[in-house]
Amino acid sequence: MKNVGYCSKHGEYEIITKTIFNGDKVIFDSCSKCEIEKEEEGKKLLIKIRENRNEVKLKELMIKNGIGKKYLNCKISNFENRTNISKAIEFCREPKGQILILLGKNGTGKTHLASAICIHHRGIYYSMFGLTNATLFSIEERVNIIKNCTTTSMLIIDEIGKQSNTAAEKNLFFHIVEERYRNELPTLLISNLDLRSFEDFVGLSISDRLKEVGIYQIMECESYRTYKNSEE
């Protein structure tokens, strides 16, 4: 005859008695369905803990790679419903060694979108000013920065056109873009300049490369700040 217990959630369950190797008996007096549910909840909790740890590690990496704390939660999904940025979204999904150029006024979401792309590809983010200054510290630092910029899976250079554009800056910019072009590594360039001013600023050599592998995304849609507020 079965020994039966009662679970307030699942009803009756069988109380199981087992004899172990030394002859002692062990009684399992618990609802098997509840035990399964506890096991599943435990697995879900472990997965959540791992996801949280991975998210923390990713944010730490992105801060190290130049993403500001304000932009750590930027995601490509935030932009999927926006109009007129399909080229940028396609670039994020399949960069294929191309160079995406984001042009537009302040407030149109260039930095948010670029941060989302950088995080998605675990890339490196520099402003042109920051990149130039960072290479002035020492020869060793300059070599390491240039190596990282020319080999990372995704490089973003922001605020192009705001610096003085000295010969040293031009040479640094050209060398990095040229190396990534030669090795078919995707690059994202950002500027507030209009198309003609941007091409004049980067020079003929870079402009020639962009004619081959460049994708221009003009951010002419509504202000991202206004758009974001309307979604909240």
PDB file of N, CA and C in Angstrom, residues 22-84:
ATOM      1  N   ASN A  22      23.667   0.233   3.396  1.00  0.00           N
ATOM      2  CA  ASN A  22      23.928  -0.380   4.711  1.00  0.00           C
ATOM      3  C   ASN A  22      22.653  -0.884   5.384  1.00  0.00           C
ATOM      4  N   GLY A  23      21.574  -0.890   4.652  1.00  0.00           N
ATOM      5  CA  GLY A  23      20.314  -1.402   5.171  1.00  0.00           C
ATOM      6  C   GLY A  23      19.418  -0.368   5.793  1.00  0.00           C
ATOM      7  N   ASP A  24      19.939   0.825   6.004  1.00  0.00           N
ATOM      8  CA  ASP A  24      19.104   1.895   6.546  1.00  0.00           C
ATOM      9  C   ASP A  24      18.069   2.331   5.516  1.00  0.00           C
ATOM     10  N   LYS A  25      16.976   2.848   6.007  1.00  0.00           N
ATOM     11  CA  LYS A  25      15.907   3.311   5.130  1.00  0.00           C
ATOM     12  C   LYS A  25      15.824   4.837   5.145  1.00  0.00           C
ATOM     13  N   VAL A  26      15.609   5.373   3.969  1.00  0.00           N
ATOM     14  CA  VAL A  26      15.472   6.820   3.827  1.00  0.00           C
ATOM     15  C   VAL A  26      14.083   7.113   3.283  1.00  0.00           C
ATOM     16  N   ILE A  27      13.391   8.033   3.937  1.00  0.00           N
ATOM     17  CA  ILE A  27      12.038   8.386   3.513  1.00  0.00           C
ATOM     18  C   ILE A  27      12.071   9.731   2.783  1.00  0.00           C
ATOM     19  N   PHE A  28      11.526   9.746   1.577  1.00  0.00           N
ATOM     20  CA  PHE A  28      11.421  10.968   0.789  1.00  0.00           C
ATOM     21  C   PHE A  28       9.982  11.469   0.865  1.00  0.00           C
ATOM     22  N   ASP A  29       9.768  12.388   1.789  1.00  0.00           N
ATOM     23  CA  ASP A  29       8.413  12.892   2.022  1.00  0.00           C
ATOM     24  C   ASP A  29       8.306  14.330   1.498  1.00  0.00           C
ATOM     25  N   SER A  30       8.248  14.455   0.216  1.00  0.00           N
ATOM     26  CA  SER A  30       8.096  15.781  -0.397  1.00  0.00           C
ATOM     27  C   SER A  30       7.449  15.624  -1.764  1.00  0.00           C
ATOM     28  N   CYS A  31       6.798  16.664  -2.208  1.00  0.00           N
ATOM     29  CA  CYS A  31       6.109  16.637  -3.504  1.00  0.00           C
ATOM     30  C   CYS A  31       7.141  16.668  -4.623  1.00  0.00           C
ATOM     31  N   SER A  32       7.121  15.650  -5.483  1.00  0.00           N
ATOM     32  CA  SER A  32       8.102  15.572  -6.568  1.00  0.00           C
ATOM     33  C   SER A  32       7.952  16.733  -7.553  1.00  0.00           C
ATOM     34  N   LYS A  33       6.713  17.188  -7.758  1.00  0.00           N
ATOM     35  CA  LYS A  33       6.489  18.306  -8.677  1.00  0.00           C
ATOM     36  C   LYS A  33       7.070  19.598  -8.102  1.00  0.00           C
ATOM     37  N   CYS A  34       6.932  19.785  -6.809  1.00  0.00           N
ATOM     38  CA  CYS A  34       7.525  20.957  -6.164  1.00  0.00           C
ATOM     39  C   CYS A  34       9.047  20.919  -6.278  1.00  0.00           C
ATOM     40  N   GLU A  35       9.618  19.717  -6.107  1.00  0.00           N
ATOM     41  CA  GLU A  35      11.075  19.573  -6.209  1.00  0.00           C
ATOM     42  C   GLU A  35      11.565  19.919  -7.609  1.00  0.00           C
ATOM     43  N   ILE A  36      10.812  19.501  -8.624  1.00  0.00           N
ATOM     44  CA  ILE A  36      11.167  19.825 -10.015  1.00  0.00           C
ATOM     45  C   ILE A  36      11.109  21.329 -10.248  1.00  0.00           C
ATOM     46  N   GLU A  37      10.056  21.943  -9.703  1.00  0.00           N
ATOM     47  CA  GLU A  37       9.909  23.395  -9.848  1.00  0.00           C
ATOM     48  C   GLU A  37      11.054  24.140  -9.157  1.00  0.00           C
ATOM     49  N   LYS A  38      11.453  23.660  -7.973  1.00  0.00           N
ATOM     50  CA  LYS A  38      12.573  24.293  -7.262  1.00  0.00           C
ATOM     51  C   LYS A  38      13.862  24.168  -8.073  1.00  0.00           C
ATOM     52  N   GLU A  39      14.043  23.004  -8.688  1.00  0.00           N
ATOM     53  CA  GLU A  39      15.233  22.780  -9.500  1.00  0.00           C
ATOM     54  C   GLU A  39      15.260  23.727 -10.701  1.00  0.00           C
ATOM     55  N   GLU A  40      14.100  23.882 -11.341  1.00  0.00           N
ATOM     56  CA  GLU A  40      14.005  24.785 -12.497  1.00  0.00           C
ATOM     57  C   GLU A  40      14.250  26.234 -12.091  1.00  0.00           C
ATOM     58  N   GLU A  41      13.705  26.618 -10.939  1.00  0.00           N
ATOM     59  CA  GLU A  41      13.926  27.982 -10.443  1.00  0.00           C
ATOM     60  C   GLU A  41      15.397  28.208 -10.134  1.00  0.00           C
ATOM     61  N   GLY A  42      16.048  27.182  -9.593  1.00  0.00           N
ATOM     62  CA  GLY A  42      17.475  27.272  -9.310  1.00  0.00           C
ATOM     63  C   GLY A  42      18.292  27.467 -10.575  1.00  0.00           C
ATOM     64  N   LYS A  43      17.922  26.738 -11.633  1.00  0.00           N
ATOM     65  CA  LYS A  43      18.616  26.878 -12.913  1.00  0.00           C
ATOM     66  C   LYS A  43      18.427  28.285 -13.483  1.00  0.00           C
ATOM     67  N   LYS A  44      17.187  28.797 -13.397  1.00  0.00           N
ATOM     68  CA  LYS A  44      16.909  30.145 -13.895  1.00  0.00           C
ATOM     69  C   LYS A  44      17.705  31.188 -13.114  1.00  0.00           C
ATOM     70  N   LEU A  45      17.820  30.979 -11.799  1.00  0.00           N
ATOM     71  CA  LEU A  45      18.568  31.914 -10.967  1.00  0.00           C
ATOM     72  C   LEU A  45      20.050  31.922 -11.348  1.00  0.00           C
ATOM     73  N   LEU A  46      20.614  30.748 -11.598  1.00  0.00           N
ATOM     74  CA  LEU A  46      22.018  30.650 -12.007  1.00  0.00           C
ATOM     75  C   LEU A  46      22.252  31.348 -13.344  1.00  0.00           C
ATOM     76  N   ILE A  47      21.303  31.149 -14.272  1.00  0.00           N
ATOM     77  CA  ILE A  47      21.413  31.805 -15.577  1.00  0.00           C
ATOM     78  C   ILE A  47      21.369  33.324 -15.403  1.00  0.00           C
ATOM     79  N   LYS A  48      20.472  33.795 -14.543  1.00  0.00           N
ATOM     80  CA  LYS A  48      20.351  35.242 -14.292  1.00  0.00           C
ATOM     81  C   LYS A  48      21.627  35.799 -13.677  1.00  0.00           C
ATOM     82  N   ILE A  49      22.210  35.047 -12.752  1.00  0.00           N
ATOM     83  CA  ILE A  49      23.459  35.485 -12.110  1.00  0.00           C
ATOM     84  C   ILE A  49      24.577  35.586 -13.137  1.00  0.00           C
ATOM     85  N   ARG A  50      24.660  34.572 -14.017  1.00  0.00           N
ATOM     86  CA  ARG A  50      25.691  34.589 -15.069  1.00  0.00           C
ATOM     87  C   ARG A  50      25.476  35.776 -16.021  1.00  0.00           C
ATOM     88  N   GLU A  51      24.214  36.008 -16.388  1.00  0.00           N
ATOM     89  CA  GLU A  51      23.900  37.130 -17.287  1.00  0.00           C
ATOM     90  C   GLU A  51      24.288  38.458 -16.653  1.00  0.00           C
ATOM     91  N   ASN A  52      23.997  38.616 -15.361  1.00  0.00           N
ATOM     92  CA  ASN A  52      24.340  39.853 -14.662  1.00  0.00           C
ATOM     93  C   ASN A  52      25.849  40.049 -14.596  1.00  0.00           C
ATOM     94  N   ARG A  53      26.562  38.943 -14.339  1.00  0.00           N
ATOM     95  CA  ARG A  53      28.032  39.016 -14.295  1.00  0.00           C
ATOM     96  C   ARG A  53      28.581  39.395 -15.664  1.00  0.00           C
ATOM     97  N   ASN A  54      28.027  38.778 -16.716  1.00  0.00           N
ATOM     98  CA  ASN A  54      28.479  39.089 -18.073  1.00  0.00           C
ATOM     99  C   ASN A  54      28.189  40.544 -18.434  1.00  0.00           C
ATOM    100  N   GLU A  55      27.021  41.033 -17.992  1.00  0.00           N
ATOM    101  CA  GLU A  55      26.650  42.416 -18.277  1.00  0.00           C
ATOM    102  C   GLU A  55      27.593  43.383 -17.577  1.00  0.00           C
ATOM    103  N   VAL A  56      27.942  43.081 -16.333  1.00  0.00           N
ATOM    104  CA  VAL A  56      28.882  43.921 -15.583  1.00  0.00           C
ATOM    105  C   VAL A  56      30.246  43.922 -16.263  1.00  0.00           C
ATOM    106  N   LYS A  57      30.705  42.732 -16.676  1.00  0.00           N
ATOM    107  CA  LYS A  57      32.000  42.633 -17.350  1.00  0.00           C
ATOM    108  C   LYS A  57      31.996  43.408 -18.662  1.00  0.00           C
ATOM    109  N   LEU A  58      30.880  43.323 -19.405  1.00  0.00           N
ATOM    110  CA  LEU A  58      30.779  44.042 -20.674  1.00  0.00           C
ATOM    111  C   LEU A  58      30.828  45.551 -20.440  1.00  0.00           C
ATOM    112  N   LYS A  59      30.110  46.030 -19.437  1.00  0.00           N
ATOM    113  CA  LYS A  59      30.111  47.461 -19.149  1.00  0.00           C
ATOM    114  C   LYS A  59      31.503  47.934 -18.726  1.00  0.00           C
ATOM    115  N   GLU A  60      32.194  47.116 -17.940  1.00  0.00           N
ATOM    116  CA  GLU A  60      33.557  47.469 -17.536  1.00  0.00           C
ATOM    117  C   GLU A  60      34.472  47.548 -18.754  1.00  0.00           C
ATOM    118  N   LEU A  61      34.305  46.588 -19.681  1.00  0.00           N
ATOM    119  CA  LEU A  61      35.104  46.592 -20.907  1.00  0.00           C
ATOM    120  C   LEU A  61      34.811  47.818 -21.749  1.00  0.00           C
ATOM    121  N   MET A  62      33.523  48.166 -21.884  1.00  0.00           N
ATOM    122  CA  MET A  62      33.148  49.289 -22.728  1.00  0.00           C
ATOM    123  C   MET A  62      33.606  50.627 -22.143  1.00  0.00           C
ATOM    124  N   ILE A  63      33.590  50.756 -20.824  1.00  0.00           N
ATOM    125  CA  ILE A  63      34.134  51.964 -20.195  1.00  0.00           C
ATOM    126  C   ILE A  63      35.623  52.069 -20.500  1.00  0.00           C
ATOM    127  N   LYS A  64      36.320  50.956 -20.372  1.00  0.00           N
ATOM    128  CA  LYS A  64      37.748  50.913 -20.699  1.00  0.00           C
ATOM    129  C   LYS A  64      37.986  51.256 -22.166  1.00  0.00           C
ATOM    130  N   ASN A  65      37.054  50.867 -23.034  1.00  0.00           N
ATOM    131  CA  ASN A  65      37.207  51.083 -24.477  1.00  0.00           C
ATOM    132  C   ASN A  65      36.662  52.432 -24.947  1.00  0.00           C
ATOM    133  N   GLY A  66      36.251  53.290 -24.006  1.00  0.00           N
ATOM    134  CA  GLY A  66      35.922  54.650 -24.373  1.00  0.00           C
ATOM    135  C   GLY A  66      34.456  55.036 -24.367  1.00  0.00           C
ATOM    136  N   ILE A  67      33.556  54.111 -24.033  1.00  0.00           N
ATOM    137  CA  ILE A  67      32.129  54.441 -23.978  1.00  0.00           C
ATOM    138  C   ILE A  67      31.832  55.161 -22.660  1.00  0.00           C
ATOM    139  N   GLY A  68      31.179  56.314 -22.739  1.00  0.00           N
ATOM    140  CA  GLY A  68      30.799  57.033 -21.530  1.00  0.00           C
ATOM    141  C   GLY A  68      29.710  56.297 -20.763  1.00  0.00           C
ATOM    142  N   LYS A  69      29.680  56.463 -19.455  1.00  0.00           N
ATOM    143  CA  LYS A  69      28.693  55.767 -18.623  1.00  0.00           C
ATOM    144  C   LYS A  69      27.265  56.074 -19.062  1.00  0.00           C
ATOM    145  N   LYS A  70      27.051  57.278 -19.566  1.00  0.00           N
ATOM    146  CA  LYS A  70      25.723  57.688 -20.011  1.00  0.00           C
ATOM    147  C   LYS A  70      25.211  56.812 -21.142  1.00  0.00           C
ATOM    148  N   TYR A  71      26.120  56.197 -21.908  1.00  0.00           N
ATOM    149  CA  TYR A  71      25.735  55.471 -23.117  1.00  0.00           C
ATOM    150  C   TYR A  71      25.871  53.949 -22.984  1.00  0.00           C
ATOM    151  N   LEU A  72      26.117  53.457 -21.778  1.00  0.00           N
ATOM    152  CA  LEU A  72      26.369  52.022 -21.597  1.00  0.00           C
ATOM    153  C   LEU A  72      25.154  51.154 -21.895  1.00  0.00           C
ATOM    154  N   ASN A  73      23.960  51.717 -21.815  1.00  0.00           N
ATOM    155  CA  ASN A  73      22.743  50.930 -22.053  1.00  0.00           C
ATOM    156  C   ASN A  73      22.177  51.128 -23.455  1.00  0.00           C
ATOM    157  N   CYS A  74      22.944  51.776 -24.320  1.00  0.00           N
ATOM    158  CA  CYS A  74      22.484  51.979 -25.697  1.00  0.00           C
ATOM    159  C   CYS A  74      22.433  50.644 -26.433  1.00  0.00           C
ATOM    160  N   LYS A  75      21.339  50.429 -27.153  1.00  0.00           N
ATOM    161  CA  LYS A  75      21.156  49.194 -27.911  1.00  0.00           C
ATOM    162  C   LYS A  75      20.647  49.516 -29.310  1.00  0.00           C
ATOM    163  N   ILE A  76      21.009  48.678 -30.255  1.00  0.00           N
ATOM    164  CA  ILE A  76      20.555  48.863 -31.628  1.00  0.00           C
ATOM    165  C   ILE A  76      19.025  48.817 -31.692  1.00  0.00           C
ATOM    166  N   SER A  77      18.420  48.014 -30.847  1.00  0.00           N
ATOM    167  CA  SER A  77      16.952  47.894 -30.855  1.00  0.00           C
ATOM    168  C   SER A  77      16.268  49.227 -30.550  1.00  0.00           C
ATOM    169  N   ASN A  78      16.994  50.146 -29.885  1.00  0.00           N
ATOM    170  CA  ASN A  78      16.423  51.457 -29.590  1.00  0.00           C
ATOM    171  C   ASN A  78      16.186  52.278 -30.855  1.00  0.00           C
ATOM    172  N   PHE A  79      16.829  51.887 -31.956  1.00  0.00           N
ATOM    173  CA  PHE A  79      16.794  52.685 -33.179  1.00  0.00           C
ATOM    174  C   PHE A  79      16.020  52.025 -34.320  1.00  0.00           C
ATOM    175  N   GLU A  80      15.531  50.819 -34.108  1.00  0.00           N
ATOM    176  CA  GLU A  80      14.931  50.072 -35.206  1.00  0.00           C
ATOM    177  C   GLU A  80      13.667  50.719 -35.758  1.00  0.00           C
ATOM    178  N   ASN A  81      12.985  51.518 -34.941  1.00  0.00           N
ATOM    179  CA  ASN A  81      11.751  52.161 -35.409  1.00  0.00           C
ATOM    180  C   ASN A  81      11.974  53.568 -35.941  1.00  0.00           C
ATOM    181  N   ARG A  82      13.209  54.015 -35.934  1.00  0.00           N
ATOM    182  CA  ARG A  82      13.495  55.361 -36.443  1.00  0.00           C
ATOM    183  C   ARG A  82      13.553  55.350 -37.961  1.00  0.00           C
ATOM    184  N   THR A  83      13.188  56.462 -38.536  1.00  0.00           N
ATOM    185  CA  THR A  83      13.186  56.568 -39.992  1.00  0.00           C
ATOM    186  C   THR A  83      14.532  57.064 -40.503  1.00  0.00           C
ATOM    187  N   ASN A  84      14.849  56.676 -41.734  1.00  0.00           N
ATOM    188  CA  ASN A  84      15.998  57.222 -42.465  1.00  0.00           C
ATOM    189  C   ASN A  84      17.373  56.867 -41.891  1.00  0.00           C
TER     190      ASN A  84
END
